[in-house]
Tab-separated table of C-alpha atoms and ligand atoms in Angstrom:
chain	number	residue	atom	x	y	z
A	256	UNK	CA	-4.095	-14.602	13.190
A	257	UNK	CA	-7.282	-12.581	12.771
A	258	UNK	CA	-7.053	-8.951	13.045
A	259	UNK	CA	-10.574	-6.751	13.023
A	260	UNK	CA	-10.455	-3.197	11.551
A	261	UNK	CA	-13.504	-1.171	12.917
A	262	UNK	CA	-14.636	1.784	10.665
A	263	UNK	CA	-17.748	3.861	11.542
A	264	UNK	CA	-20.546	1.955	9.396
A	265	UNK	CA	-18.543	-1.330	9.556
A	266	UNK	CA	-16.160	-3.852	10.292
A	267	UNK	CA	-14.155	-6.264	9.027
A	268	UNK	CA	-11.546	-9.024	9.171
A	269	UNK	CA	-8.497	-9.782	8.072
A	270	UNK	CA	-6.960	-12.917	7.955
A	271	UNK	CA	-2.947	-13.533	7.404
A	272	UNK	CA	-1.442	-16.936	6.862
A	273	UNK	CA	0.484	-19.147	4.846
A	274	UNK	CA	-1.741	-21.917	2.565
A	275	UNK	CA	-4.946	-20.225	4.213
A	276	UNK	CA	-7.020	-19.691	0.617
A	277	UNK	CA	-8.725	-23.065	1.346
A	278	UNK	CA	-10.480	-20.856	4.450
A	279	UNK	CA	-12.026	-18.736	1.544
A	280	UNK	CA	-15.352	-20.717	1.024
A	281	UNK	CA	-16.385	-20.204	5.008
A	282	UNK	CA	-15.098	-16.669	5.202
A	283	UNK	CA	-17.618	-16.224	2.305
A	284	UNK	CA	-20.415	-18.021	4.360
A	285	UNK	CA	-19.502	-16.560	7.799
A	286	UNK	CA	-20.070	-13.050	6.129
A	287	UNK	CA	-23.648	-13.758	4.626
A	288	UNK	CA	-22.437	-14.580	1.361
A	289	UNK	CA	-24.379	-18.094	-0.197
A	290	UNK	CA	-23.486	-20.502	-2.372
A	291	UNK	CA	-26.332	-18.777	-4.929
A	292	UNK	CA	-24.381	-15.634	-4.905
A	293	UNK	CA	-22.609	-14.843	-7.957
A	294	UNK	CA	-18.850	-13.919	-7.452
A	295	UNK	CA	-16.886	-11.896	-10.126
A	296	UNK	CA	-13.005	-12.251	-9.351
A	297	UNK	CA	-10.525	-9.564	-11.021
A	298	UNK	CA	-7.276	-10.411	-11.671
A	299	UNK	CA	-4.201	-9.603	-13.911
A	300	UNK	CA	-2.590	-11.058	-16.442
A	301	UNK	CA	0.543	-11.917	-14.112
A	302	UNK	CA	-0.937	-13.711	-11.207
A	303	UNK	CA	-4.445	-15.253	-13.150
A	304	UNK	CA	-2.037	-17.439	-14.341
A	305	UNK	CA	-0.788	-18.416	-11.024
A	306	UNK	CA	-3.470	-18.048	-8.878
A	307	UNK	CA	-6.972	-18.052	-10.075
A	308	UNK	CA	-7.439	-21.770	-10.786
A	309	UNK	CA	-6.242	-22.010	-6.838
A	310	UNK	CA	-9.228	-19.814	-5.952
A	311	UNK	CA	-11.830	-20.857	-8.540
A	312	UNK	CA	-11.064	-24.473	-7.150
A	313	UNK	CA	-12.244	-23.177	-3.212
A	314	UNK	CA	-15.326	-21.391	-5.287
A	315	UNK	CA	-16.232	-24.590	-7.164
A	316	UNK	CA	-19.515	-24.700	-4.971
A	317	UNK	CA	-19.806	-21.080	-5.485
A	318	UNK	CA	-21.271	-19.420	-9.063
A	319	UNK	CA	-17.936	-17.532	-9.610
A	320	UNK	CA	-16.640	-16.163	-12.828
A	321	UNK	CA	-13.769	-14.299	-13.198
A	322	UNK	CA	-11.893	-11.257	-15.593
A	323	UNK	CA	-8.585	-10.805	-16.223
A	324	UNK	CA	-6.901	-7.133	-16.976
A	325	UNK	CA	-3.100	-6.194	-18.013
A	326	UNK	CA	-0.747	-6.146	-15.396
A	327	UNK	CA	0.346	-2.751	-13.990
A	328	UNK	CA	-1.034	0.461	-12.979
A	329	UNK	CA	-2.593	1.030	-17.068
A	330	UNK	CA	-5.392	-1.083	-16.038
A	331	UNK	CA	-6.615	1.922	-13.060
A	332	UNK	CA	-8.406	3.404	-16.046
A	333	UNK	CA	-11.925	4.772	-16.545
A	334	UNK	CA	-11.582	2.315	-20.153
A	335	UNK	CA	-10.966	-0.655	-17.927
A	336	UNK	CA	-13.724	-0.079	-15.194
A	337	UNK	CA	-15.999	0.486	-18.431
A	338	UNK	CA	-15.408	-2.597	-19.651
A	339	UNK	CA	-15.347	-4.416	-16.544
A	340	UNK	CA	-18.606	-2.941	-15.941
A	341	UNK	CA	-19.889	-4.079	-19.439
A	342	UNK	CA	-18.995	-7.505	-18.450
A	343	UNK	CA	-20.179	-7.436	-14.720
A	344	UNK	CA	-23.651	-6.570	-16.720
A	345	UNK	CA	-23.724	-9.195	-19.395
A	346	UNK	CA	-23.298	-12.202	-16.901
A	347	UNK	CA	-25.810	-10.721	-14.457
A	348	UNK	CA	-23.990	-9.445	-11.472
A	349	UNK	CA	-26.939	-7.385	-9.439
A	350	UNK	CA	-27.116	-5.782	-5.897
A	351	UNK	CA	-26.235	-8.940	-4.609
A	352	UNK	CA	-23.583	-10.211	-5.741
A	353	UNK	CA	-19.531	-10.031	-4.537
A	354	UNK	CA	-16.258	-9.186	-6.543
A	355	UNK	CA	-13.057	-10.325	-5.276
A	356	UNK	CA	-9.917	-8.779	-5.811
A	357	UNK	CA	-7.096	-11.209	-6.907
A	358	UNK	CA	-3.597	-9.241	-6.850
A	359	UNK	CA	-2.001	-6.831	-5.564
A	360	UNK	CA	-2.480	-2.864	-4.981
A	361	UNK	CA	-4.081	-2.191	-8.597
A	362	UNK	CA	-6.339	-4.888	-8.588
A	363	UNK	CA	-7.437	-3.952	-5.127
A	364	UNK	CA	-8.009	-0.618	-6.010
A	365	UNK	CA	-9.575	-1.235	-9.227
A	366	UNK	CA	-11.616	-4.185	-8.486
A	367	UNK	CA	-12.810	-2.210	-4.937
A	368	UNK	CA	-13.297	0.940	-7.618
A	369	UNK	CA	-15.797	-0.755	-9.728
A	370	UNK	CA	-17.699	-2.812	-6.673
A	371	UNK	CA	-18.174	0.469	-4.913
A	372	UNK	CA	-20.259	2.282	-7.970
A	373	UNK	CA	-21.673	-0.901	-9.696
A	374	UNK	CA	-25.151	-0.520	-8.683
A	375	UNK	CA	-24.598	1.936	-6.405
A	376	UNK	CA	-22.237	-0.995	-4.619
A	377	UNK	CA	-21.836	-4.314	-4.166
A	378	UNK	CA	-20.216	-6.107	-1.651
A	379	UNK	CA	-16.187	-7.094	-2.263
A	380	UNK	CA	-13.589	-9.054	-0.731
A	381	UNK	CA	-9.780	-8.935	-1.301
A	382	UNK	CA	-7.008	-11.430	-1.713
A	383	UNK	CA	-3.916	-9.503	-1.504
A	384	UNK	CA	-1.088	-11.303	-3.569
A	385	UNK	CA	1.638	-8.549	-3.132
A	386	UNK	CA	3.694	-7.279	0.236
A	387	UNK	CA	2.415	-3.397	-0.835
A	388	UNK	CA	-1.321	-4.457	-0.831
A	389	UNK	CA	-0.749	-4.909	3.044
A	390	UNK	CA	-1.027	-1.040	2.744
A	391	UNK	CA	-4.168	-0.144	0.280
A	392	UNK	CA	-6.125	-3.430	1.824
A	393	UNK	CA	-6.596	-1.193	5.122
A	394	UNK	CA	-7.988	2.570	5.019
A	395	UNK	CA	-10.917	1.782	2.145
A	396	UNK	CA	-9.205	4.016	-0.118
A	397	UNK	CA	-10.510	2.804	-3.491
A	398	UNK	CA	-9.425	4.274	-7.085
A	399	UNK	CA	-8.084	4.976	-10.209
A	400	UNK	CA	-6.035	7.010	-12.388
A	401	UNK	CA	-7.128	10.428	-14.522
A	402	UNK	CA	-5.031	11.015	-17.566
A	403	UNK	CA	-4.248	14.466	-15.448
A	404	UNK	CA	-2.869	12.271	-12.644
A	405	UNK	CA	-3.321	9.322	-10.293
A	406	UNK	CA	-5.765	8.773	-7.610
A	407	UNK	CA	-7.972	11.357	-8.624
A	408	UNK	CA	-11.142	9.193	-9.053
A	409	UNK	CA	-12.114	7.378	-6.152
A	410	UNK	CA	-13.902	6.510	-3.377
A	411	UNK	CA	-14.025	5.101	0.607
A	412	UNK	CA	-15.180	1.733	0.427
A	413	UNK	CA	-14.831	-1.203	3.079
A	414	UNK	CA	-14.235	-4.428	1.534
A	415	UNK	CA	-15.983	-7.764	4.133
A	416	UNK	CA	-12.521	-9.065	4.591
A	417	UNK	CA	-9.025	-9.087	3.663
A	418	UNK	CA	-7.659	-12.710	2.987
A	419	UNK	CA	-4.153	-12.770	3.050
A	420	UNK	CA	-2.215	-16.005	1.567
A	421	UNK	CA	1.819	-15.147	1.782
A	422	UNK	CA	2.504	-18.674	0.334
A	423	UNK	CA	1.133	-16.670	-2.785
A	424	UNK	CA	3.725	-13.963	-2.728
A	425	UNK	CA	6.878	-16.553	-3.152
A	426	UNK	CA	6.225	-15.611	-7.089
A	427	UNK	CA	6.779	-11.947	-6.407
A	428	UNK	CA	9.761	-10.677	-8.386
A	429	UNK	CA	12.678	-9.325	-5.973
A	430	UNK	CA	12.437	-5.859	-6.552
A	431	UNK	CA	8.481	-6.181	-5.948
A	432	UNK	CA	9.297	-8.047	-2.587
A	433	UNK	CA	11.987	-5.440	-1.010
A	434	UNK	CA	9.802	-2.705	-1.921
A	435	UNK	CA	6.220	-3.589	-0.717
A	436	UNK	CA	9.040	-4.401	2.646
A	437	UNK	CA	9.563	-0.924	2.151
A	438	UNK	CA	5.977	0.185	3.133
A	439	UNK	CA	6.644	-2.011	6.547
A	440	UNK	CA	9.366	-0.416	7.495
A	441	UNK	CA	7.455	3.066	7.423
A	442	UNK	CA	4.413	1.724	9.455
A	443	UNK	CA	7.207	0.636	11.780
A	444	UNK	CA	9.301	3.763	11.711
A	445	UNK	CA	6.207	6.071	12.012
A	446	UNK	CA	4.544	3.951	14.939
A	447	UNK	CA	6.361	1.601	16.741
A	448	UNK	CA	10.212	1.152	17.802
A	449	UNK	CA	9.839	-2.631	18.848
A	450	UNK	CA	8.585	-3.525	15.446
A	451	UNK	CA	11.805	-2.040	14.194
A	452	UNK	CA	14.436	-3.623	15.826
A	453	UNK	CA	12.347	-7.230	14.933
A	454	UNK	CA	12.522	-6.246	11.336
A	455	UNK	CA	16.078	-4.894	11.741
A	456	UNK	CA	17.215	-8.313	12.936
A	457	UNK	CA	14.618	-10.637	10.633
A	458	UNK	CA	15.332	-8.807	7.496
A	459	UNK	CA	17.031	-11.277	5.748
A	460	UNK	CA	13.921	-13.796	6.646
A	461	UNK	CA	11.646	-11.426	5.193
A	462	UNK	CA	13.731	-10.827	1.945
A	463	UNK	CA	13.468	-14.549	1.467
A	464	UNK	CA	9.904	-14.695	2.091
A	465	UNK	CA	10.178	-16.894	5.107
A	466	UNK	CA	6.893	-17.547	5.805
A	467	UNK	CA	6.593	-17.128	9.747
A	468	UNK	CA	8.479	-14.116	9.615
A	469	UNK	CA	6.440	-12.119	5.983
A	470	UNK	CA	2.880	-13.252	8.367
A	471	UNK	CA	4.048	-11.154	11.456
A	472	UNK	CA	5.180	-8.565	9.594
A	473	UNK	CA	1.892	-8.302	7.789
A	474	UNK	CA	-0.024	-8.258	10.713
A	475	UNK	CA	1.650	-6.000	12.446
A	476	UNK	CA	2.137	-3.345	9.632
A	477	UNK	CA	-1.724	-3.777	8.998
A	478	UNK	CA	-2.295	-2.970	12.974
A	479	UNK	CA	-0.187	0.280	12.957
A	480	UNK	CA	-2.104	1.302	9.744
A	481	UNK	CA	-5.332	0.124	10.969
A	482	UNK	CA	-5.298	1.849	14.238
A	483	UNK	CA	-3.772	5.248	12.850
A	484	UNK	CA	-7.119	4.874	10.135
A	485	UNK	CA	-9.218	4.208	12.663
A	486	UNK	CA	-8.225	7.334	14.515
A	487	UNK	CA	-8.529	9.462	11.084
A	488	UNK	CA	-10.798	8.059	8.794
A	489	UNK	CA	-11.300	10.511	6.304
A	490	UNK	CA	-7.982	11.902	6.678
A	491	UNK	CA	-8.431	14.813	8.445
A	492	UNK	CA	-5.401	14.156	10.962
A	493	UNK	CA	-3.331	12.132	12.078
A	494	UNK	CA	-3.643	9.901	9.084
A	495	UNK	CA	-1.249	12.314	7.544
A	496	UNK	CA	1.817	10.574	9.252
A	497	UNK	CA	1.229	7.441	6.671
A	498	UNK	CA	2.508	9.958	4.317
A	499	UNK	CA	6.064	9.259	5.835
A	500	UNK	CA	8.680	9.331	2.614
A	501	UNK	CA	5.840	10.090	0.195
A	502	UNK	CA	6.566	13.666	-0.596
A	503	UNK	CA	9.781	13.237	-2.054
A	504	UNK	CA	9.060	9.266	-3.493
A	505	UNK	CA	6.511	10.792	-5.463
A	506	UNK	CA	9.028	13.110	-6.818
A	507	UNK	CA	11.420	10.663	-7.706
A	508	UNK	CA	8.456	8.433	-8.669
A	509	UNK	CA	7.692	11.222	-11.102
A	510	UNK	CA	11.222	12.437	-12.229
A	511	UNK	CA	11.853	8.239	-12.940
A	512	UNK	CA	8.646	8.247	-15.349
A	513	UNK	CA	7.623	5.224	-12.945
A	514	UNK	CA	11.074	3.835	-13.453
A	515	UNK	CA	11.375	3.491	-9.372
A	516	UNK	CA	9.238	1.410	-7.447
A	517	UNK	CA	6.371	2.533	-5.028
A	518	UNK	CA	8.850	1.573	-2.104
A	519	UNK	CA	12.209	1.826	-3.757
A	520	UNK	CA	11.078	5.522	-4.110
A	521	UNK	CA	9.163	5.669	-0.394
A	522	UNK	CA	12.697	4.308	0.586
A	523	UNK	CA	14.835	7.391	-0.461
A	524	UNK	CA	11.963	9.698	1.048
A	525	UNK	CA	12.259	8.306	4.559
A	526	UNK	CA	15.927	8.516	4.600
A	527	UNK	CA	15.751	12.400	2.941
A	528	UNK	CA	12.981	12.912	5.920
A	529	UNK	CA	15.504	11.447	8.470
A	530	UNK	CA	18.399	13.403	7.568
A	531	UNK	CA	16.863	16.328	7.355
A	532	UNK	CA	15.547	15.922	10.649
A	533	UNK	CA	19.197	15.385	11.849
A	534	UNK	CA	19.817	18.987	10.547
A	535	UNK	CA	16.879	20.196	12.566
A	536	UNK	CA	18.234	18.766	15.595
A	537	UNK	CA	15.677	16.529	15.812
A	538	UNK	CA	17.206	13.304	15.827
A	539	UNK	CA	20.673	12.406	16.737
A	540	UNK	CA	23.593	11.324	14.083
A	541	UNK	CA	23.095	7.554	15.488
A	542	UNK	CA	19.597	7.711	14.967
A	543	UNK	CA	20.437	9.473	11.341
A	544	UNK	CA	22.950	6.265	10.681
A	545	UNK	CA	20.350	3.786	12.263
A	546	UNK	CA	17.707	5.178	9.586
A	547	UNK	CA	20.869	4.210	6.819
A	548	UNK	CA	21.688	0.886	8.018
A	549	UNK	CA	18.186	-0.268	8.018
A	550	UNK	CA	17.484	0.835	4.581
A	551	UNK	CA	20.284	-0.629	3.214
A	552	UNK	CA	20.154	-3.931	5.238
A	553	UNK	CA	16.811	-4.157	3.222
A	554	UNK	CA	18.797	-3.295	0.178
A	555	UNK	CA	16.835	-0.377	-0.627
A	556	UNK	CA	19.149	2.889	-2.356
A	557	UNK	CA	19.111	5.762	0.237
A	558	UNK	CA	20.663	8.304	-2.757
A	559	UNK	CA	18.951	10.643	-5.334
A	560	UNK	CA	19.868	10.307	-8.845
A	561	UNK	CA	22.652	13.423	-9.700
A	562	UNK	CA	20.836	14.250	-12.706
A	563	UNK	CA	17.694	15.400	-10.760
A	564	UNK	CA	17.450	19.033	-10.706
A	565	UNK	CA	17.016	20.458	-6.958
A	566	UNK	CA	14.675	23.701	-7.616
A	567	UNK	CA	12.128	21.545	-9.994
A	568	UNK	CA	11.928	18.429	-7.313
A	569	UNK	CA	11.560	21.376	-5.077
A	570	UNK	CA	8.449	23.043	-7.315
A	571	UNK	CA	6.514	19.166	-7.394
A	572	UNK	CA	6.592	18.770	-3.895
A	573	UNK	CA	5.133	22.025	-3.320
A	574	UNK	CA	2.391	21.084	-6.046
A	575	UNK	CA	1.779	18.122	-3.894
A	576	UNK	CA	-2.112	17.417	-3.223
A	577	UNK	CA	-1.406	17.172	0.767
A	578	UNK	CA	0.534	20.558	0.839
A	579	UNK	CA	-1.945	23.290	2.666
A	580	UNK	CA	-1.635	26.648	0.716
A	581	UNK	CA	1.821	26.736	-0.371
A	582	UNK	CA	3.857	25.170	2.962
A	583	UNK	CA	5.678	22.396	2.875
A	584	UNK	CA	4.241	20.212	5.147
A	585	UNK	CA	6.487	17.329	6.447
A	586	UNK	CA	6.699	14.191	8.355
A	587	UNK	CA	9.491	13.774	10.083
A	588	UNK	CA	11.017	11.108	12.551
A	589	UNK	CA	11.573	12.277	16.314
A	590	UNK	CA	12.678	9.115	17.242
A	591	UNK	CA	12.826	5.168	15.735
A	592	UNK	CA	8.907	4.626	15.469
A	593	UNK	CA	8.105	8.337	16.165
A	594	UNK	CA	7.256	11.222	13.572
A	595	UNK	CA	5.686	14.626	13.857
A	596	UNK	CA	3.998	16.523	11.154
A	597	UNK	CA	5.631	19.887	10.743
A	598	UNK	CA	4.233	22.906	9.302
A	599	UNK	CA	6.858	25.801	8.301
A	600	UNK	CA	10.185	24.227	7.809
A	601	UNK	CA	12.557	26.775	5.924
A	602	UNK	CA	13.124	25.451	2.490
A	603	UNK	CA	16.395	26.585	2.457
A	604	UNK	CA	17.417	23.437	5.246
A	605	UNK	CA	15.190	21.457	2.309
A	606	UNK	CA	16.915	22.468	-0.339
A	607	UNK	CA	20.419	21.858	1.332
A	608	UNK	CA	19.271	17.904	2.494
A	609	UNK	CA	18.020	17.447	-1.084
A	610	UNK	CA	22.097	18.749	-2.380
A	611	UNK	CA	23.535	16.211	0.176
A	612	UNK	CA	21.189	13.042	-1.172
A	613	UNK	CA	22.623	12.893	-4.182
B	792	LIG	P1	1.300	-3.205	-5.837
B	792	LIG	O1	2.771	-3.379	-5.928
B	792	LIG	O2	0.852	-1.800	-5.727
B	792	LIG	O3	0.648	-4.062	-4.831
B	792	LIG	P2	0.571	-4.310	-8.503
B	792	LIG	O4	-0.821	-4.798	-8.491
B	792	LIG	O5	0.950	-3.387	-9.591
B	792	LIG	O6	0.759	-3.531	-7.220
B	792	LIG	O7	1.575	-5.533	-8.484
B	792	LIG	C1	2.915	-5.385	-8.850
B	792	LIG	C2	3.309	-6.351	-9.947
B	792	LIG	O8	3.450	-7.667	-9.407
B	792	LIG	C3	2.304	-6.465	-11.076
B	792	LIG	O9	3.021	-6.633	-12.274
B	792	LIG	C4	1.546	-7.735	-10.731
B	792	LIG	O10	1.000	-8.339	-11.873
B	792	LIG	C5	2.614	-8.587	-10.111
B	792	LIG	N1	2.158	-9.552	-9.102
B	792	LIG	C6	1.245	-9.321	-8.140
B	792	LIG	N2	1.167	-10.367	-7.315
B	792	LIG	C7	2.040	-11.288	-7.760
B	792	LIG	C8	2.430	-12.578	-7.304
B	792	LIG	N3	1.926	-13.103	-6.187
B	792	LIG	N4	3.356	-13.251	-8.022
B	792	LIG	C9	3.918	-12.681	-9.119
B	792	LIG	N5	3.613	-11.474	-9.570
B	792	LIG	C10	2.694	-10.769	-8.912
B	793	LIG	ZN1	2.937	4.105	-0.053
């Protein structure tokens, strides 16, 4: 279950599988990287515990050391790459060394962060432990947070390979599991109609982790990404279609203070995008009710919260970084597994959708 993502300068694998970490030691050697080299592993304070003794044990030929940061999205700070940094110096990590990322999307992006300016970059590898990370572990997108707002320090950087373990994400809490699902469902709904009706019939499977089913899954939401990146590397395009639900989950992400997961959020967004669709007469009322099933069969909320005021979710979307000069650009489903970008919707059909979410 290998799949190969090809960027301009480089390409990589990724590997998906259930009890695969004991691969990890011949990955490292099938990509050029010795026994001599000195591997720094960054993890978090949630899954060290359960995980890095696993990997230090495959790296016991290895010189590997490892750092641990708080859990959450805190630890995408210019503080923590500082210190990480400071330590990566002290216990002589140079040009040729690796980092590997142990967790999910933060420590990717953190971890990937730090290897892509250490030195002017050193090589890194990723171990994924959450369903979300399927997302950031394809595209290169590498970052952290500004105090002004998130994402806005960053850079492309390819990692060797992804190594993807699911029998690590049977620790996930629930609400982590249904939402990275969430970010599956979009690569299906944006991409790929077959893909839907499997996860529309294995959803329960997937909710409960079952290990066949959380592999394909994987691998197939990393394909649709990976080929729509491919396409669009530096986003110029088509790449804006991954931004399915995202215009109104940040909002709610926002409005919540971070109260509402990545995907629980993502969730609501898709659904908004579908019905207002409907109201464009772009997709039918089954299609519309299809959309609401799903969602909910995945036990994801499809409603805003009353209390959110329409005109100011209205001004944050329109101070959205992907808006171009003041439209509101949208994705928005043609079909099951089919979006379009469009350009000049009236706000007034936007504003109306919004009134009839809550
Ligand atoms: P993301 O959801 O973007 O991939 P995080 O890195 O924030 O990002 O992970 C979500 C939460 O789940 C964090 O609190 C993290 O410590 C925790 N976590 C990650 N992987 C596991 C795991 N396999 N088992 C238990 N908790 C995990
Ligand atoms: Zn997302």
């Amino acid at each position: 279950k290998t799949i190969r993502i090809e960027t301009t300068n480089h390409a990589y694998p990724v590997l998906i599988g259930s009890k695969i970490i004991n691969q990890l030691p011949k990955l490292l050697i099938q990509t050029g990287i010795s026994q001599k080299t000195k591997i720094l592993i960054i993890s978090d304070e949630n899954v060290a515990p359960l995980y890095l003794q696993v990997v230090v044990d495959q790296l016991n030929k290895f010189d590997a050391i490892s750092y641990v940061v708080p859990a959450g999205d805190v630890s995408k700070a210019i503080g923590e790459v500082e210190k990480i940094i400071t330590y990566a110096i002290q216990h002589g990590l140079d040009r040729s060394s690796v980092i590997l990322a142990l967790g999910g999307g933060v420590i990717g992006d953190l971890a990937g962060f730090v290897a892509s300016i250490y030195m002017r970059g050193i090589r890194y590898v990723q171990c994924p432990t959450t369903i979300l990370a399927h997302d950031s572990s394809v595209g290169g997108k590498v970052g952290i947070n500004h105090a002004l707002g998130k994402n806005l320090i960053g850079s492309f950087y390819q990692p060797q390979f992804v190594l993807y373990d699911t029998s690590f994400l049977t620790t996930l809490p629930t609400r982590e599991v249904r939402s990275g699902l969430v970010e599956v469902l979009k690569h299906g709904l944006i991409a790929d109609r077959q893909f839907v009706d499997w996860l529309e019939k294995n959803a329960d499977s997937l909710l409960h982790l079952d290990q066949e089913a959380v592999s394909y899954a994987l691998k197939q939401g990393i394909k649709i990404k990976a080929d729509i990146v491919m396409e669009d590397e530096k986003e110029q395009g088509i790449r804006a279609i991954l931004n399915f639900g995202h215009t109104l989950g940040h909002v709610i992400e926002t409005l919540s203070n971070y109260q509402y997961l990545h995907g629980e959020a993502v969730a609501i967004g898709m659904f908004f995008a579908a019905k207002l669709a409907a109201k464009l007469g772009w997709l039918s009322k089954e299609e519309e009710a299809f959309y609401q099933h799903l969602l909910q069969k995945f036990k994801c909320k499809t409603s805003i919260p009353k209390e959110y005021d329409t005109n100011q979710m209205m001004n944050i979307m329109l101070r959205d970084k992907k808006f171009k000069n003041g439209q509101i650009r949208m994705v928005l489903p043609i079909a099951i597994g089919q979006v379009k970008i469009e350009q000049n919707i009236d706000p007034k059909f936007i504003f109306e959708t919004l009134n009839e979410l809550k």
